[in-house]
Coordinates of C-alpha atoms in Angstrom, one line a residue:
X2 CA 14.8 39.9 117.1
X3 CA 17.5 42.5 116.9
X4 CA 19.7 43.3 119.9
X5 CA 20.3 47.0 120.2
X6 CA 23.1 46.9 122.7
X7 CA 26.8 47.6 122.0
X8 CA 29.3 44.8 122.2
X9 CA 32.5 45.7 124.0
X10 CA 35.2 45.4 121.3
X11 CA 38.9 45.1 121.8
X12 CA 40.7 48.1 123.2
X13 CA 41.6 50.5 120.4
X14 CA 45.2 51.8 120.6
X15 CA 45.7 55.5 120.5
X16 CA 47.2 56.6 117.1
X17 CA 50.8 57.3 116.9
X18 CA 51.6 60.1 114.5
X19 CA 55.3 59.9 113.8
X20 CA 55.5 62.4 111.0
X21 CA 58.4 64.2 109.5
X22 CA 58.0 67.3 111.7
X23 CA 58.2 65.2 114.9
X24 CA 61.3 63.4 113.7
X25 CA 62.9 66.7 112.9
X26 CA 62.3 67.8 116.5
X27 CA 64.1 64.7 117.7
X28 CA 67.3 66.1 116.0
X29 CA 68.9 68.8 118.2
X30 CA 69.4 72.0 116.2
X31 CA 73.1 72.9 116.6
X32 CA 72.9 76.3 114.9
X33 CA 70.5 78.0 112.6
X34 CA 71.3 79.1 109.0
X35 CA 70.9 82.7 110.0
X36 CA 73.3 82.4 113.0
X37 CA 75.8 80.6 110.8
X38 CA 75.6 83.4 108.2
X39 CA 76.2 86.0 111.0
X40 CA 79.3 84.1 112.1
X41 CA 80.5 83.7 108.5
X42 CA 80.3 87.4 107.7
X43 CA 82.0 88.3 111.0
X44 CA 84.9 86.0 110.2
X45 CA 85.1 87.5 106.7
X46 CA 85.3 91.0 108.2
X47 CA 88.2 89.9 110.5
X48 CA 89.8 88.2 107.5
X49 CA 89.5 91.4 105.5
X50 CA 91.2 93.3 108.3
X51 CA 94.0 90.6 108.3
X52 CA 94.3 91.2 104.6
X53 CA 94.9 94.9 105.2
X54 CA 97.5 94.1 107.9
X55 CA 99.4 91.9 105.5
X56 CA 99.6 94.7 103.0
X57 CA 100.9 97.0 105.9
X58 CA 103.4 94.3 106.8
X59 CA 104.7 94.2 103.2
X60 CA 105.0 98.0 103.1
X61 CA 106.8 97.9 106.5
X62 CA 109.3 95.3 105.4
X63 CA 109.9 97.1 102.1
X64 CA 110.5 100.5 103.8
X65 CA 112.8 98.9 106.4
X66 CA 114.7 97.1 103.7
X67 CA 115.1 100.3 101.7
X68 CA 116.5 102.2 104.8
X69 CA 118.9 99.3 105.6
X70 CA 120.1 99.1 102.0
X71 CA 121.1 102.8 102.1
X72 CA 123.3 102.1 105.1
X73 CA 124.2 98.5 104.2
X74 CA 127.9 99.0 104.8
X75 CA 127.3 99.8 108.5
X76 CA 124.9 96.9 109.2
X77 CA 125.4 93.1 109.7
X78 CA 123.8 90.7 107.2
X79 CA 121.2 89.7 109.9
X80 CA 119.5 93.1 109.6
X81 CA 119.1 92.7 105.9
X82 CA 117.9 89.1 106.3
X83 CA 115.3 90.3 108.8
X84 CA 113.6 92.7 106.4
X85 CA 113.8 90.3 103.5
X86 CA 112.1 87.6 105.6
X87 CA 109.4 90.0 106.8
X88 CA 108.7 91.0 103.2
X89 CA 108.5 87.4 102.0
X90 CA 106.3 86.3 104.9
X91 CA 104.0 89.3 104.2
X92 CA 103.5 88.2 100.6
X93 CA 103.0 84.5 101.6
X94 CA 100.4 85.6 104.3
X95 CA 98.6 87.7 101.7
X96 CA 98.1 84.7 99.5
X97 CA 97.1 82.5 102.4
X98 CA 94.5 84.9 103.6
X99 CA 93.1 85.3 100.1
X100 CA 92.9 81.5 99.8
X101 CA 91.1 81.2 103.2
X102 CA 88.7 84.0 102.2
X103 CA 87.6 81.9 99.2
X104 CA 87.1 78.9 101.4
X105 CA 85.0 80.8 103.9
X106 CA 82.8 82.4 101.2
X107 CA 82.0 79.0 99.5
X108 CA 81.9 77.3 103.0
X109 CA 84.4 74.6 101.9
X110 CA 85.6 72.9 105.1
X111 CA 88.7 71.3 103.4
X112 CA 90.0 74.7 102.2
X113 CA 89.3 76.3 105.6
X114 CA 91.3 73.5 107.4
X115 CA 94.2 74.0 105.0
X116 CA 94.0 77.8 105.5
X117 CA 94.1 77.4 109.3
X118 CA 97.0 75.0 109.3
X119 CA 99.1 77.1 106.9
X120 CA 98.2 80.3 108.7
X121 CA 99.3 78.8 112.1
X122 CA 102.6 77.6 110.7
X123 CA 103.5 81.0 109.2
X124 CA 102.4 82.8 112.4
X125 CA 104.9 80.6 114.4
X126 CA 107.6 81.7 112.0
X127 CA 106.6 85.4 112.5
X128 CA 106.8 84.9 116.3
X129 CA 110.4 83.8 115.8
X130 CA 111.1 86.8 113.7
X131 CA 109.5 89.2 116.3
X132 CA 111.7 87.7 119.0
X133 CA 114.8 88.0 116.8
X134 CA 113.9 91.6 116.1
X135 CA 113.6 92.4 119.8
X136 CA 117.0 90.8 120.5
X137 CA 118.6 92.8 117.7
X138 CA 117.5 96.1 119.2
X139 CA 119.9 95.4 122.1
X140 CA 122.9 94.9 119.8
X141 CA 122.5 97.9 117.5
X142 CA 125.0 100.1 119.3
X143 CA 127.7 97.3 119.5
X144 CA 127.3 96.5 115.8
X145 CA 127.5 100.2 114.8
X146 CA 130.6 100.9 116.9
X147 CA 132.6 98.1 115.2
X148 CA 131.4 98.6 111.7
X149 CA 131.4 102.4 111.6
X150 CA 134.9 102.6 113.1
X151 CA 136.1 100.2 110.4
X152 CA 134.4 102.3 107.7
X153 CA 135.9 105.6 108.9
X154 CA 139.3 104.0 109.0
X155 CA 138.9 102.9 105.3
X156 CA 137.5 106.3 104.1
X157 CA 140.7 107.4 102.4
X158 CA 141.5 104.0 100.7
X159 CA 138.1 102.6 99.6
X160 CA 135.9 104.6 97.2
X161 CA 132.8 102.6 98.0
X162 CA 133.2 103.2 101.7
X163 CA 133.9 106.9 101.0
X164 CA 130.7 107.2 99.0
X165 CA 128.7 105.5 101.7
X166 CA 130.0 107.7 104.5
X167 CA 129.4 110.9 102.5
X168 CA 125.8 109.7 101.7
X169 CA 125.3 109.0 105.4
X170 CA 126.5 112.4 106.5
X171 CA 124.4 114.2 103.9
X172 CA 121.3 112.2 104.6
X173 CA 121.5 112.3 108.4
X174 CA 123.1 115.7 108.6
X175 CA 125.9 114.5 110.9
X176 CA 129.7 114.6 110.8
X177 CA 132.4 112.3 112.1
X178 CA 131.9 109.4 114.5
X179 CA 131.0 111.4 117.7
X180 CA 131.8 114.9 116.4
X181 CA 133.3 116.6 113.4
X182 CA 136.8 116.8 115.0
X183 CA 137.0 113.0 114.7
X184 CA 138.1 113.4 111.1
X185 CA 141.5 114.6 112.3
X186 CA 141.9 111.5 114.4
X187 CA 141.3 109.5 111.2
X188 CA 144.3 111.3 109.6
X189 CA 142.2 113.5 107.4
X190 CA 143.7 116.9 106.6
X191 CA 140.2 118.4 106.1
X192 CA 136.6 117.8 107.0
X193 CA 134.7 116.3 104.0
X194 CA 132.3 118.6 102.2
X195 CA 129.4 116.2 103.0
X196 CA 129.7 117.5 106.6
X197 CA 128.4 120.9 105.5
X198 CA 124.9 122.0 104.7
X199 CA 126.3 124.7 102.5
X200 CA 129.7 125.0 100.8
X201 CA 129.9 128.7 101.3
X202 CA 133.0 130.1 103.0
X203 CA 132.7 130.3 106.8
X204 CA 129.9 127.7 107.1
X205 CA 130.2 125.3 110.0
X206 CA 130.0 121.5 109.8
X207 CA 127.2 119.5 111.4
X208 CA 127.6 119.3 115.1
X209 CA 126.1 116.0 115.8
X210 CA 128.1 112.8 115.3
X211 CA 127.0 110.1 112.9
X212 CA 127.1 107.3 115.5
X213 CA 124.3 108.8 117.5
X214 CA 122.2 109.6 114.5
X215 CA 122.6 106.1 113.0
X216 CA 121.8 104.5 116.4
X217 CA 118.6 106.5 116.5
X218 CA 117.5 105.6 112.9
X219 CA 118.5 101.9 113.0
X220 CA 117.1 101.4 116.5
X221 CA 113.9 103.1 115.5
X222 CA 113.4 100.9 112.4
X223 CA 114.2 97.7 114.3
X224 CA 111.9 98.6 117.2
X225 CA 109.1 99.6 114.7
X226 CA 109.6 96.3 112.9
X227 CA 109.4 94.2 116.1
X228 CA 106.4 96.0 117.6
X229 CA 104.6 96.1 114.3
X230 CA 105.1 92.4 113.7
X231 CA 103.9 91.7 117.3
X232 CA 100.7 93.6 116.7
X233 CA 100.1 91.9 113.4
X234 CA 100.7 88.5 115.1
X235 CA 98.1 89.2 117.8
X236 CA 95.5 90.1 115.2
X237 CA 96.4 87.0 113.1
X238 CA 95.9 84.8 116.1
X239 CA 92.4 86.3 116.5
X240 CA 91.7 85.6 112.8
X241 CA 92.8 82.0 113.2
X242 CA 90.5 81.5 116.3
X243 CA 87.6 83.0 114.4
X244 CA 88.2 80.7 111.5
X245 CA 88.3 77.7 113.8
X246 CA 85.0 78.8 115.5
X247 CA 83.4 79.1 112.0
X248 CA 84.7 75.7 111.0
X249 CA 83.2 74.1 114.1
X250 CA 79.9 75.8 113.6
X251 CA 79.8 74.9 109.9
X252 CA 80.6 71.3 110.7
X253 CA 77.9 71.1 113.3
X254 CA 75.4 72.7 110.9
X255 CA 76.3 70.2 108.1
X256 CA 76.0 67.2 110.5
X257 CA 72.6 68.5 111.7
X258 CA 71.4 68.7 108.1
X259 CA 72.6 65.2 107.3
X260 CA 70.7 63.8 110.4
X261 CA 67.5 65.6 109.2
X262 CA 67.9 64.1 105.7
X263 CA 68.5 60.6 107.1
X264 CA 65.5 60.7 109.4
X265 CA 63.4 62.0 106.5
X266 CA 64.5 59.1 104.3
X267 CA 63.8 56.6 107.0
X268 CA 60.2 57.9 107.4
X269 CA 59.4 57.1 103.8
X270 CA 60.0 60.4 102.2
X271 CA 58.0 62.3 104.7
X272 CA 54.6 60.5 104.3
X273 CA 53.0 59.5 107.6
X274 CA 50.8 56.5 108.3
X275 CA 47.0 57.1 108.8
X276 CA 45.1 55.7 111.8
X277 CA 41.3 55.9 112.5
X278 CA 40.2 58.1 115.3
X279 CA 38.9 56.1 118.3
X280 CA 35.3 57.4 118.0
X281 CA 35.1 56.3 114.3
X282 CA 36.6 52.9 115.1
X283 CA 33.9 52.2 117.8
X284 CA 31.1 53.1 115.4
X285 CA 32.3 50.4 113.0
X286 CA 32.2 47.7 115.7
X287 CA 28.5 47.2 116.3
X288 CA 26.1 44.3 116.2

């Protein structure tokens, strides 16, 4: 005699599918690859603009140095050192930015860290230079008063000084210290020919004194150097901040990828266990 009833079997546990997709969901996604690429190319764009600014800084330092070299006899050594330093820093910055651009393109975190550190150190030096340039703008007149007076007093005795003063008067179209009559105070019997736009008889000398013209030119160059360096520094700080943001995002993305790979390896290479459905299990347990 066969019993047709169903025997109550042990409770069947619900299946637990712990697959690769579920383990991936347990890892918080810090940033997607697409978002990281957007940040990367934005940082590269800013870095490219920094590259252009470094070229401008080199040109600015070279032009300022050229102007100062033309009037070197009337300027202190600090003014020449300022332009030399700006030129050197511009070249160093150009190399650093190129180095950092390579690191950003290949997404090498070590290169990016070195780039940020070197960039920050040189920016600090540039800030010191900008402060020095602003300070120097206030002592241009005092420096020119002393050095130009000494130069005019040596005009008769020193050929180099005489050549420099004549070049200054021709270039700036000026004459004397404050006016052309100052030449008589320096015991000169006649006004130098460099004071005249034309050597024709009856022509008048330049009316404006050289001190005022030199003060305008040197003051303008120093002010332009200080303000230009300040603008470049501000943009360089923005480039540093953008590189730091990219480094943080890149580091988070790499950490996320490592966690995903670790979870994948712990789950047996992505193969999930198989459990019978409850209805199929109950059909198997019958008398």
